[in-house]
């Protein structure tokens, strides 16, 4: 096994804090200063807790001086999508109707970050109720892409992606039901990991669709994602979907000396693919070949039916949750989410059950593919980030045109529950990031991240250092 | 599914929407029905729903 050469930023930061070479107060101050300077444009945060963050940073600094390090994220500033509860703070879910909501408990995932020493500096903006892929939010503003503020950051975890890419925090938390971690990660040029369904507790997180909702990290590097997952993963008695997988310990990021990559192919993956995105992913495959991979084309026969099935289950579950949680209040939602929730309520029960049969058929097909390859690969998003003005539901109908393409390649891995990661593999001529998506068998995040690290190293993608102005 | 059917379905569940949303949901449902044809062509005779045997993964 070869150790991948990756920039292990979170671990380096934590090590420097532990050694007394880096002050958590300085680190948090730097993040807050960047937020003050740039977040008026990016709108990545719904809430920033300067005073609490600085007080916690001072406490972590004192603890580090005394050698009382809480865990691998001691003193590290992180941001959390405003879908996660933090006791004593509102969880808006990006919705106007939850402005006054107050959380009584802290979500398990956030508590695990805090127990590991992380400092939560604020709650990030998102697509309303996480039901969308643009993060153009009618109540809290459209999250802008740090690479071009005229363009979307993607969604629904757009604020978390923009915050990491802009250096507002060292890492962030997202949720993913149809691509909501991976899509914004790809459009903002960062790493976004959707772990295996059931690997990370969802307790204390506002649901979108129970069958697919997954919690995961959004980071600057693959190694950072592995470190975050090691803190987050593991059973939680308050989320019955956890328990199948134990803690994640593969933070060493070992790249297998030889591995097989199944490049997802066929009309579904080739049609409507932007030329620059396709070329960047072709190049990524070449780089993987040079790094020891055997790349072979693979097909999922039932992919089209799988897409409809994923829509059916997601929309029906979202409609069911919202009907019970906020009855009679659809008029208070943004135009797009209002429409999608009403649409979900028209899905027949028979279609929901048939969709679950299709889900089983697709899972069977994909598992057979994974008997022959270590990972599956495709672009994360088939198009570069669209412009905000073109997809703002209050200004145009464009959101309807981009909704399906933006999540076209990500939803397969929610339907199948496989761990999937988006990593940056290039930029368009206009300078917008392009992501490649890799997925592995259930519970195989170690293998997935090892191969992703090989690709990351080969591509040589680097965000500006966190300390840079 | 026509406008009246969509409206009745929503009303039966206590959901009231404006005219514009109703029209959009009708269009959405028609598109959904077209896409559902891909499911109709799949042989699901022997397939149990995923939550009964392979979900969570």
Short mmCIF file of C-alpha atoms in Angstrom, two decimals:
data_model
loop_
_atom_site.label_atom_id
_atom_site.label_comp_id
_atom_site.label_asym_id
_atom_site.label_seq_id
_atom_site.Cartn_x
_atom_site.Cartn_y
_atom_site.Cartn_z
CA UNK A 1 0.00 0.00 0.00
CA UNK A 2 1.22 3.46 -0.88
CA UNK A 3 0.53 6.48 1.26
CA UNK A 4 -0.97 9.18 -0.95
CA UNK A 5 0.72 12.54 -1.10
CA UNK A 6 -2.08 14.89 -0.16
CA UNK A 7 -2.10 18.14 1.72
CA UNK A 8 -3.43 17.05 5.07
CA UNK A 9 -4.67 20.46 6.12
CA UNK A 10 -7.05 19.72 8.99
CA UNK A 11 -4.59 17.33 10.58
CA UNK A 12 -1.78 19.87 10.11
CA UNK A 13 -3.83 22.64 11.66
CA UNK A 14 -4.76 20.44 14.61
CA UNK A 15 -1.15 19.37 15.03
CA UNK A 16 0.06 22.97 14.99
CA UNK A 17 -2.57 23.92 17.58
CA UNK A 18 -1.56 20.98 19.73
CA UNK A 19 2.10 21.98 19.50
CA UNK A 20 1.30 25.59 20.43
CA UNK A 21 2.49 26.83 17.04
CA UNK A 22 -0.96 28.00 15.96
CA UNK A 23 -3.54 29.88 18.00
CA UNK A 24 -7.19 28.80 17.60
CA UNK A 25 -8.09 32.43 18.40
CA UNK A 26 -5.99 33.67 15.48
CA UNK A 27 -7.44 31.00 13.22
CA UNK A 28 -11.02 31.88 14.13
CA UNK A 29 -10.27 35.63 13.93
CA UNK A 30 -8.93 35.09 10.41
CA UNK A 31 -12.08 33.24 9.36
CA UNK A 32 -14.34 35.89 10.90
CA UNK A 33 -12.42 38.67 9.18
CA UNK A 34 -12.83 36.98 5.79
CA UNK A 35 -16.53 36.51 6.50
CA UNK A 36 -16.87 40.22 7.36
CA UNK A 37 -15.09 41.18 4.14
CA UNK A 38 -16.68 38.81 1.68
CA UNK A 39 -19.92 37.31 2.92
CA UNK A 40 -22.02 40.28 1.89
CA UNK A 41 -21.37 39.09 -1.64
CA UNK A 42 -21.38 35.33 -1.10
CA UNK A 43 -24.27 35.08 1.41
CA UNK A 44 -22.83 31.77 2.65
CA UNK A 45 -23.99 32.26 6.24
CA UNK A 46 -27.43 32.71 7.76
CA UNK A 47 -25.90 33.22 11.20
CA UNK A 48 -22.35 33.85 12.43
CA UNK A 49 -21.67 33.50 16.16
CA UNK A 50 -18.60 35.69 16.55
CA UNK A 51 -18.68 36.02 20.32
CA UNK A 52 -19.29 32.33 21.03
CA UNK A 53 -16.73 31.24 18.45
CA UNK A 54 -14.04 33.49 19.91
CA UNK A 55 -14.85 32.39 23.48
CA UNK A 56 -14.60 28.75 22.43
CA UNK A 57 -11.37 29.43 20.55
CA UNK A 58 -9.88 30.99 23.69
CA UNK A 59 -10.98 27.97 25.72
CA UNK A 60 -9.48 25.54 23.17
CA UNK A 61 -6.25 27.55 23.26
CA UNK A 62 -6.04 27.29 27.04
CA UNK A 63 -6.79 23.57 26.90
CA UNK A 64 -4.11 23.01 24.25
CA UNK A 65 -1.56 24.85 26.39
CA UNK A 66 -2.42 22.50 29.24
CA UNK A 67 -2.13 19.48 26.95
CA UNK A 68 -5.87 18.78 27.28
CA UNK A 69 -6.68 18.23 23.63
CA UNK A 70 -10.28 17.11 23.12
CA UNK A 71 -9.82 15.28 19.82
CA UNK A 72 -8.57 15.44 16.24
CA UNK A 73 -10.42 18.70 15.48
CA UNK A 74 -9.25 20.61 18.55
CA UNK A 75 -9.46 24.33 17.80
CA UNK A 76 -10.60 23.89 14.17
CA UNK A 77 -13.26 26.36 12.92
CA UNK A 78 -16.12 24.64 11.12
CA UNK A 79 -19.49 25.72 9.75
CA UNK A 80 -22.74 23.80 9.83
CA UNK A 81 -25.61 23.86 7.34
CA UNK A 82 -28.61 25.51 8.97
CA UNK A 83 -30.50 22.25 8.91
CA UNK A 84 -28.65 20.91 11.97
CA UNK A 85 -29.94 21.70 15.45
CA UNK A 86 -27.68 23.46 17.90
CA UNK A 87 -29.22 23.86 21.34
CA UNK A 88 -30.28 27.44 22.04
CA UNK A 89 -30.04 28.56 18.41
CA UNK A 90 -32.69 28.72 15.69
CA UNK A 91 -32.58 26.11 12.93
CA UNK A 92 -34.13 27.99 10.04
CA UNK A 93 -33.69 25.25 7.41
CA UNK A 94 -33.47 28.23 5.06
CA UNK A 95 -37.20 28.78 5.48
CA UNK A 96 -39.09 31.89 6.53
CA UNK A 97 -41.54 29.82 8.54
CA UNK A 98 -38.74 28.57 10.80
CA UNK A 99 -37.16 31.95 11.60
CA UNK A 100 -38.41 31.73 15.19
CA UNK A 101 -37.66 28.03 15.66
CA UNK A 102 -35.39 27.33 18.61
CA UNK A 103 -33.47 24.06 18.96
CA UNK A 104 -33.54 22.43 22.36
CA UNK A 105 -30.87 19.83 21.62
CA UNK A 106 -27.75 19.64 19.51
CA UNK A 107 -27.69 17.27 16.54
CA UNK A 108 -25.57 14.17 17.12
CA UNK A 109 -23.23 15.06 14.23
CA UNK A 110 -22.60 18.57 15.55
CA UNK A 111 -22.08 17.26 19.06
CA UNK A 112 -19.49 14.79 17.76
CA UNK A 113 -17.62 17.63 16.04
CA UNK A 114 -17.69 19.67 19.23
CA UNK A 115 -16.60 16.70 21.34
CA UNK A 116 -13.63 16.36 18.96
CA UNK A 117 -12.69 19.98 19.72
CA UNK A 118 -14.18 21.73 16.66
CA UNK A 119 -15.49 25.30 16.97
CA UNK A 120 -18.78 25.93 15.16
CA UNK A 121 -18.52 29.50 13.88
CA UNK A 122 -21.91 29.73 12.23
CA UNK A 123 -24.78 28.21 10.33
CA UNK A 124 -24.72 28.22 6.57
CA UNK A 125 -27.30 29.21 3.97
CA UNK A 126 -29.01 26.56 1.86
CA UNK A 127 -31.80 25.88 -0.55
CA UNK A 128 -35.08 26.28 1.34
CA UNK A 129 -35.67 23.09 3.36
CA UNK A 130 -32.84 21.50 1.32
CA UNK A 131 -35.39 20.86 -1.43
CA UNK A 132 -33.44 22.17 -4.40
CA UNK A 133 -30.04 22.28 -6.05
CA UNK A 134 -29.29 25.99 -6.53
CA UNK A 135 -29.27 27.56 -3.01
CA UNK A 136 -31.04 30.56 -4.53
CA UNK A 137 -32.95 31.22 -1.33
CA UNK A 138 -35.87 33.68 -1.40
CA UNK A 139 -35.64 34.37 2.34
CA UNK A 140 -31.90 34.52 3.10
CA UNK A 141 -30.42 35.43 -0.30
CA UNK A 142 -28.85 33.46 -3.13
CA UNK A 143 -25.54 31.84 -2.20
CA UNK A 144 -22.94 33.06 -4.71
CA UNK A 145 -20.08 30.98 -6.08
CA UNK A 146 -16.67 32.14 -4.77
CA UNK A 147 -15.19 31.50 -8.24
CA UNK A 148 -17.73 33.79 -9.90
CA UNK A 149 -20.31 35.52 -7.69
CA UNK A 150 -22.68 35.88 -10.65
CA UNK A 151 -23.04 32.08 -10.61
CA UNK A 152 -24.76 29.73 -8.18
CA UNK A 153 -22.82 27.78 -5.57
CA UNK A 154 -25.12 24.81 -6.14
CA UNK A 155 -27.25 23.17 -3.52
CA UNK A 156 -28.71 22.43 -1.32
CA UNK A 157 -25.60 22.75 0.90
CA UNK A 158 -24.45 25.79 -1.09
CA UNK A 159 -23.50 27.94 1.89
CA UNK A 160 -21.28 25.21 3.32
CA UNK A 161 -19.51 24.74 -0.03
CA UNK A 162 -19.00 28.47 -0.57
CA UNK A 163 -17.76 28.90 3.00
CA UNK A 164 -15.10 26.21 2.61
CA UNK A 165 -14.03 27.42 -0.85
CA UNK A 166 -13.77 31.04 0.34
CA UNK A 167 -11.75 30.14 3.45
CA UNK A 168 -14.49 31.18 5.87
CA UNK A 169 -13.91 27.94 7.79
CA UNK A 170 -11.65 24.90 7.61
CA UNK A 171 -14.49 22.45 6.91
CA UNK A 172 -18.25 22.34 6.90
CA UNK A 173 -21.20 20.03 7.26
CA UNK A 174 -23.77 19.29 4.59
CA UNK A 175 -26.66 16.96 3.93
CA UNK A 176 -27.32 14.98 0.77
CA UNK A 177 -30.66 13.55 -0.37
CA UNK A 178 -30.24 13.81 -4.15
CA UNK A 179 -26.75 15.33 -4.45
CA UNK A 180 -26.86 18.24 -2.02
CA UNK A 181 -23.29 17.74 -0.75
CA UNK A 182 -21.70 16.67 -4.03
CA UNK A 183 -23.33 19.20 -6.39
CA UNK A 184 -22.18 22.34 -4.53
CA UNK A 185 -18.82 20.71 -3.81
CA UNK A 186 -18.31 20.22 -7.56
CA UNK A 187 -19.46 23.72 -8.49
CA UNK A 188 -17.31 25.36 -5.79
CA UNK A 189 -14.15 23.29 -6.32
CA UNK A 190 -14.03 21.46 -3.00
CA UNK A 191 -14.35 17.86 -1.77
CA UNK A 192 -17.85 16.69 -0.77
CA UNK A 193 -18.43 13.25 0.73
CA UNK A 194 -21.80 11.56 0.99
CA UNK A 195 -21.07 8.55 3.19
CA UNK A 196 -22.95 5.26 2.99
CA UNK A 197 -26.61 5.70 3.98
CA UNK A 198 -26.76 4.99 7.72
CA UNK A 199 -23.11 5.69 8.41
CA UNK A 200 -23.63 9.05 10.15
CA UNK A 201 -26.48 9.85 12.53
CA UNK A 202 -29.21 12.17 11.29
CA UNK A 203 -30.61 12.83 14.74
CA UNK A 204 -31.34 16.55 15.13
CA UNK A 205 -31.33 17.32 11.41
CA UNK A 206 -34.45 18.59 9.63
CA UNK A 207 -35.48 15.83 7.20
CA UNK A 208 -36.14 16.10 3.49
CA UNK A 209 -36.73 12.43 2.55
CA UNK A 210 -36.01 9.78 5.17
CA UNK A 211 -35.08 7.07 2.66
CA UNK A 212 -32.16 9.08 1.31
CA UNK A 213 -31.10 11.81 3.78
CA UNK A 214 -27.38 11.46 4.49
CA UNK A 215 -25.00 13.63 6.52
CA UNK A 216 -21.45 14.31 5.37
CA UNK A 217 -18.39 16.56 5.39
CA UNK A 218 -17.41 19.26 2.89
CA UNK A 219 -13.69 19.92 2.93
CA UNK A 220 -10.68 21.27 1.08
CA UNK A 221 -9.00 17.87 0.63
CA UNK A 222 -9.82 14.16 0.58
CA UNK A 223 -7.73 13.59 3.71
CA UNK A 224 -9.77 16.24 5.50
CA UNK A 225 -12.97 14.44 4.52
CA UNK A 226 -11.56 11.20 5.94
CA UNK A 227 -10.65 12.90 9.21
CA UNK A 228 -14.10 14.48 9.51
CA UNK A 229 -15.77 11.13 8.77
CA UNK A 230 -13.72 9.46 11.51
CA UNK A 231 -15.27 11.91 13.97
CA UNK A 232 -18.81 11.71 12.59
CA UNK A 233 -19.33 8.03 11.79
CA UNK A 234 -20.74 5.38 14.06
CA UNK A 235 -23.93 4.08 15.58
CA UNK A 236 -26.38 6.38 17.38
CA UNK A 237 -29.32 4.92 19.27
CA UNK A 238 -31.38 7.94 18.22
CA UNK A 239 -31.05 7.19 14.51
CA UNK A 240 -32.17 3.60 13.82
CA UNK A 241 -30.57 3.59 10.36
CA UNK A 242 -27.13 3.69 11.98
CA UNK A 243 -25.65 0.58 13.57
CA UNK A 244 -24.81 -1.42 10.49
CA UNK A 245 -21.39 0.20 10.23
CA UNK A 246 -18.91 0.79 13.02
CA UNK A 247 -16.57 3.73 13.45
CA UNK A 248 -14.51 4.86 10.45
CA UNK A 249 -10.80 4.53 11.12
CA UNK A 250 -9.18 4.59 7.65
CA UNK A 251 -7.81 8.11 7.99
CA UNK A 252 -4.37 7.08 6.74
CA UNK A 253 -5.68 7.28 3.12
CA UNK A 254 -4.05 4.24 1.59
CA UNK A 255 -4.13 4.05 -2.19
CA UNK A 256 -4.34 0.48 -3.50
CA UNK A 257 -1.34 -0.27 -5.79
CA UNK A 258 -3.71 -1.43 -8.54
CA UNK A 259 -7.42 -0.82 -8.80
CA UNK A 260 -10.32 -0.99 -11.21
CA UNK A 261 -12.49 1.97 -12.13
CA UNK A 262 -15.87 1.53 -13.80
CA UNK A 263 -16.55 4.59 -15.95
CA UNK A 264 -20.33 4.95 -16.11
CA UNK A 265 -21.21 5.04 -19.79
CA UNK A 266 -24.19 5.00 -22.12
CA UNK A 267 -26.66 7.52 -23.43
CA UNK A 268 -27.78 8.61 -19.97
CA UNK A 269 -24.25 9.67 -19.03
CA UNK A 270 -23.20 10.98 -22.43
CA UNK A 271 -26.25 13.02 -23.47
CA UNK A 272 -26.39 16.68 -22.48
CA UNK A 273 -22.86 16.50 -21.08
CA UNK A 274 -21.02 19.81 -21.40
CA UNK A 275 -17.90 19.42 -23.56
CA UNK A 276 -15.50 20.93 -21.06
CA UNK A 277 -16.89 18.82 -18.22
CA UNK A 278 -16.59 15.68 -20.35
CA UNK A 279 -13.01 16.53 -21.31
CA UNK A 280 -12.02 17.14 -17.68
CA UNK A 281 -13.44 13.78 -16.60
CA UNK A 282 -11.75 12.04 -19.56
CA UNK A 283 -8.50 13.55 -18.36
CA UNK A 284 -9.23 12.38 -14.81
CA UNK A 285 -9.61 8.83 -16.16
CA UNK A 286 -6.27 9.13 -17.97
CA UNK A 287 -4.63 10.31 -14.77
CA UNK A 288 -6.13 7.40 -12.85
CA UNK A 289 -4.82 4.99 -15.49
CA UNK A 290 -1.34 6.42 -15.00
CA UNK A 291 -1.80 6.04 -11.23
CA UNK A 292 -2.38 2.31 -11.59
CA UNK A 293 -6.05 2.03 -12.47
CA UNK A 294 -7.68 -0.13 -15.07
CA UNK A 295 -10.58 1.96 -16.38
CA UNK A 296 -13.44 0.10 -18.04
CA UNK A 297 -16.83 1.33 -19.27
CA UNK A 298 -19.84 0.04 -17.31
CA UNK A 299 -23.60 0.40 -17.76
CA UNK A 300 -26.57 0.55 -15.40
CA UNK A 301 -29.43 -0.79 -17.51
CA UNK A 302 -32.26 0.51 -15.34
CA UNK A 303 -30.77 3.99 -14.86
CA UNK A 304 -33.71 5.87 -16.41
CA UNK A 305 -36.29 4.03 -14.30
CA UNK A 306 -34.01 4.55 -11.31
CA UNK A 307 -34.13 8.31 -11.78
CA UNK A 308 -37.93 8.32 -11.79
CA UNK A 309 -37.99 6.03 -8.76
CA UNK A 310 -35.68 8.35 -6.84
CA UNK A 311 -37.89 11.32 -7.68
CA UNK A 312 -41.00 9.39 -6.63
CA UNK A 313 -39.69 8.36 -3.23
CA UNK A 314 -38.05 11.73 -2.51
CA UNK A 315 -41.04 13.86 -3.51
CA UNK A 316 -43.61 11.67 -1.75
CA UNK A 317 -41.62 11.60 1.50
CA UNK A 318 -40.94 15.36 1.39
CA UNK A 319 -44.64 16.04 0.82
CA UNK A 320 -45.59 13.74 3.70
CA UNK A 321 -43.19 15.43 6.12
CA UNK A 322 -44.22 18.98 5.21
CA UNK A 323 -47.95 18.24 5.22
CA UNK A 324 -47.72 17.12 8.80
CA UNK A 325 -45.09 19.59 10.01
CA UNK A 326 -46.51 22.78 8.44
CA UNK A 327 -50.10 22.13 7.40
CA UNK A 328 -51.81 24.90 5.46
CA UNK A 329 -48.67 27.03 5.10
CA UNK A 330 -47.55 26.27 1.54
CA UNK A 331 -48.09 29.91 0.54
CA UNK A 332 -45.21 30.89 2.85
CA UNK A 333 -42.68 28.76 0.94
CA UNK A 334 -40.67 30.00 -2.04
CA UNK A 335 -42.23 29.47 -5.47
CA UNK A 336 -40.16 26.43 -6.40
CA UNK A 337 -40.35 24.50 -3.13
CA UNK A 338 -44.08 25.21 -2.86
CA UNK A 339 -44.60 23.74 -6.30
CA UNK A 340 -42.43 20.66 -5.69
CA UNK A 341 -44.16 19.86 -2.39
CA UNK A 342 -47.60 20.14 -3.98
CA UNK A 343 -46.37 17.90 -6.81
CA UNK A 344 -45.15 15.33 -4.28
CA UNK A 345 -48.62 15.15 -2.77
CA UNK A 346 -50.04 13.90 -6.08
CA UNK A 347 -47.89 10.75 -6.22
CA UNK A 348 -50.00 7.60 -5.78
CA UNK A 349 -49.11 5.10 -3.05
CA UNK A 350 -48.83 2.42 -5.72
CA UNK A 351 -46.14 4.44 -7.50
CA UNK A 352 -44.24 4.82 -4.21
CA UNK A 353 -44.19 1.04 -3.73
CA UNK A 354 -43.25 0.38 -7.36
CA UNK A 355 -40.45 2.92 -6.98
CA UNK A 356 -39.12 0.86 -4.08
CA UNK A 357 -39.15 -2.20 -6.34
CA UNK A 358 -37.19 -0.26 -8.95
CA UNK A 359 -34.80 0.80 -6.19
CA UNK A 360 -34.14 -2.86 -5.40
CA UNK A 361 -33.58 -3.67 -9.08
CA UNK A 362 -31.08 -0.83 -9.49
CA UNK A 363 -29.28 -1.75 -6.26
CA UNK A 364 -28.90 -5.29 -7.63
CA UNK A 365 -27.45 -4.03 -10.92
CA UNK A 366 -25.00 -1.65 -9.27
CA UNK A 367 -23.83 -4.26 -6.75
CA UNK A 368 -23.05 -6.63 -9.62
CA UNK A 369 -20.95 -3.89 -11.24
CA UNK A 370 -19.06 -3.45 -7.99
CA UNK A 371 -18.14 -7.14 -7.98
CA UNK A 372 -15.84 -6.32 -10.90
CA UNK A 373 -14.59 -2.81 -10.12
CA UNK A 374 -13.45 -0.97 -6.98
CA UNK A 375 -15.16 2.33 -7.75
CA UNK A 376 -17.61 3.80 -10.22
CA UNK A 377 -16.79 7.16 -11.81
CA UNK A 378 -18.71 9.85 -13.70
CA UNK A 379 -18.92 13.64 -13.72
CA UNK A 380 -20.57 14.98 -10.57
CA UNK A 381 -22.58 17.55 -12.49
CA UNK A 382 -22.91 17.55 -16.30
CA UNK A 383 -22.81 21.35 -16.63
CA UNK A 384 -20.80 24.18 -15.06
CA UNK A 385 -22.49 26.45 -12.49
CA UNK A 386 -25.37 28.41 -14.09
CA UNK A 387 -25.83 32.11 -13.43
CA UNK A 388 -28.01 33.10 -10.48
CA UNK A 389 -30.15 35.40 -12.62
CA UNK A 390 -31.01 32.51 -14.94
CA UNK A 391 -32.28 30.20 -12.19
CA UNK A 392 -33.84 32.57 -9.64
CA UNK A 393 -37.50 31.46 -9.43
CA UNK A 394 -38.58 35.04 -8.72
CA UNK A 395 -37.00 36.22 -11.98
CA UNK A 396 -37.27 33.38 -14.49
CA UNK A 397 -38.39 29.85 -15.25
CA UNK A 398 -34.78 28.72 -15.60
CA UNK A 399 -34.78 26.78 -12.32
CA UNK A 400 -37.02 24.18 -13.96
CA UNK A 401 -34.48 23.64 -16.76
CA UNK A 402 -31.46 23.19 -14.47
CA UNK A 403 -33.02 21.20 -11.64
CA UNK A 404 -32.85 17.83 -13.39
CA UNK A 405 -29.42 18.28 -15.06
CA UNK A 406 -27.72 19.47 -11.88
CA UNK A 407 -28.74 16.32 -9.97
CA UNK A 408 -28.70 13.94 -12.95
CA UNK A 409 -25.56 12.01 -11.97
CA UNK A 410 -25.77 12.25 -8.18
CA UNK A 411 -29.18 10.74 -7.48
CA UNK A 412 -28.17 7.20 -8.46
CA UNK A 413 -26.03 7.01 -5.33
CA UNK A 414 -28.85 8.18 -3.07
CA UNK A 415 -31.12 5.55 -4.58
CA UNK A 416 -28.49 2.87 -3.93
CA UNK A 417 -27.12 4.30 -0.68
CA UNK A 418 -23.52 3.96 -1.83
CA UNK A 419 -20.78 6.22 -0.48
CA UNK A 420 -19.93 8.82 -3.12
CA UNK A 421 -17.51 11.71 -3.23
CA UNK A 422 -17.02 14.68 -5.52
CA UNK A 423 -13.50 15.93 -6.03
CA UNK A 424 -12.27 18.82 -8.19
CA UNK A 425 -10.64 17.76 -11.46
CA UNK A 426 -10.34 20.98 -13.43
CA UNK A 427 -11.88 24.26 -14.46
CA UNK A 428 -13.77 25.53 -17.48
CA UNK A 429 -12.27 28.24 -19.71
CA UNK A 430 -14.46 30.66 -17.77
CA UNK A 431 -12.72 29.52 -14.59
CA UNK A 432 -15.57 27.53 -13.01
CA UNK A 433 -14.67 24.30 -11.17
CA UNK A 434 -15.50 20.85 -12.52
CA UNK A 435 -15.99 17.84 -10.25
CA UNK A 436 -15.67 14.11 -10.78
CA UNK A 437 -17.78 11.74 -8.73
CA UNK A 438 -16.52 8.39 -7.43
CA UNK A 439 -18.63 5.80 -5.61
CA UNK A 440 -17.84 2.50 -3.92
CA UNK A 441 -19.64 -0.44 -2.29
CA UNK A 442 -21.54 0.17 0.97
CA UNK A 443 -19.21 0.79 3.90
CA UNK A 444 -16.16 1.05 1.64
CA UNK A 445 -15.35 4.71 2.32
CA UNK A 446 -11.72 3.80 3.00
CA UNK A 447 -11.23 2.38 -0.48
CA UNK A 448 -13.26 5.21 -2.02
CA UNK A 449 -11.20 7.93 -0.35
CA UNK A 450 -7.92 6.15 -1.08
CA UNK A 451 -8.63 6.10 -4.82
CA UNK A 452 -10.00 9.65 -4.65
CA UNK A 453 -6.76 10.76 -3.00
CA UNK A 454 -4.80 9.21 -5.87
CA UNK A 455 -6.87 11.24 -8.33
CA UNK A 456 -6.59 14.37 -6.21
CA UNK A 457 -2.81 14.06 -6.13
CA UNK A 458 -2.65 13.43 -9.88
CA UNK A 459 -4.85 16.42 -10.67
CA UNK A 460 -2.85 18.67 -8.34
CA UNK A 461 -5.88 20.76 -7.36
CA UNK A 462 -5.23 23.24 -4.56
CA UNK A 463 -7.45 25.80 -2.93
CA UNK A 464 -5.75 28.87 -1.48
CA UNK A 465 -4.31 28.07 1.98
CA UNK A 466 -6.68 28.84 4.83
CA UNK A 467 -4.24 31.35 6.26
CA UNK A 468 -4.11 33.39 3.03
CA UNK A 469 -5.85 36.76 2.99
CA UNK B 1 -54.16 13.72 -15.01
CA UNK B 2 -56.15 16.89 -15.63
CA UNK B 3 -56.37 20.09 -13.63
CA UNK B 4 -59.54 18.99 -11.83
CA UNK B 5 -58.01 15.68 -10.73
CA UNK B 6 -54.89 17.40 -9.40
CA UNK B 7 -57.02 19.95 -7.59
CA UNK B 8 -59.23 17.25 -6.05
CA UNK B 9 -56.20 15.24 -4.95
CA UNK B 10 -54.68 18.23 -3.21
CA UNK B 11 -57.96 19.38 -1.70
CA UNK B 12 -58.64 15.90 -0.30
CA UNK B 13 -55.36 16.25 1.60
CA UNK B 14 -56.20 19.74 2.85
CA UNK B 15 -53.69 21.39 0.50
CA UNK B 16 -54.79 24.60 -1.14
CA UNK B 17 -52.61 26.27 -3.75
CA UNK B 18 -52.91 29.27 -6.03
CA UNK B 19 -53.84 28.96 -9.70
CA UNK B 20 -50.25 29.31 -10.89
CA UNK B 21 -48.99 26.52 -8.64
CA UNK B 22 -51.90 24.33 -9.66
CA UNK B 23 -51.04 24.76 -13.33
CA UNK B 24 -47.38 24.00 -12.60
CA UNK B 25 -48.26 20.85 -10.66
CA UNK B 26 -50.46 19.69 -13.53
CA UNK B 27 -47.54 20.15 -15.95
CA UNK B 28 -45.22 18.40 -13.49
CA UNK B 29 -47.55 15.45 -13.21
CA UNK B 30 -47.84 15.09 -16.98
CA UNK B 31 -44.05 15.06 -17.31
CA UNK B 32 -43.81 12.58 -14.42
CA UNK B 33 -46.34 10.28 -16.11
CA UNK B 34 -44.25 10.33 -19.30
CA UNK B 35 -41.09 9.43 -17.38
CA UNK B 36 -42.98 6.71 -15.51
CA UNK B 37 -43.21 4.82 -18.80
CA UNK B 38 -39.61 3.71 -18.23
CA UNK B 39 -40.78 2.01 -15.03
CA UNK B 40 -43.70 0.35 -16.81
CA UNK B 41 -41.27 -1.29 -19.24
CA UNK B 42 -39.24 -2.83 -16.41
CA UNK B 43 -40.07 -6.39 -15.36
CA UNK B 44 -40.61 -6.13 -11.59
CA UNK B 45 -42.54 -9.40 -11.18
CA UNK B 46 -39.98 -11.06 -8.94
CA UNK B 47 -38.62 -7.92 -7.30
CA UNK B 48 -39.46 -7.17 -3.67
CA UNK B 49 -39.47 -3.50 -2.65
CA UNK B 50 -35.98 -2.52 -1.46
CA UNK B 51 -36.90 -1.87 2.22
CA UNK B 52 -37.99 -5.51 2.53
CA UNK B 53 -34.63 -7.04 1.70
CA UNK B 54 -31.76 -4.74 0.70
CA UNK B 55 -32.34 -1.35 2.33
CA UNK B 56 -30.60 0.20 4.19
CA UNK B 57 -27.56 -0.98 2.23
#
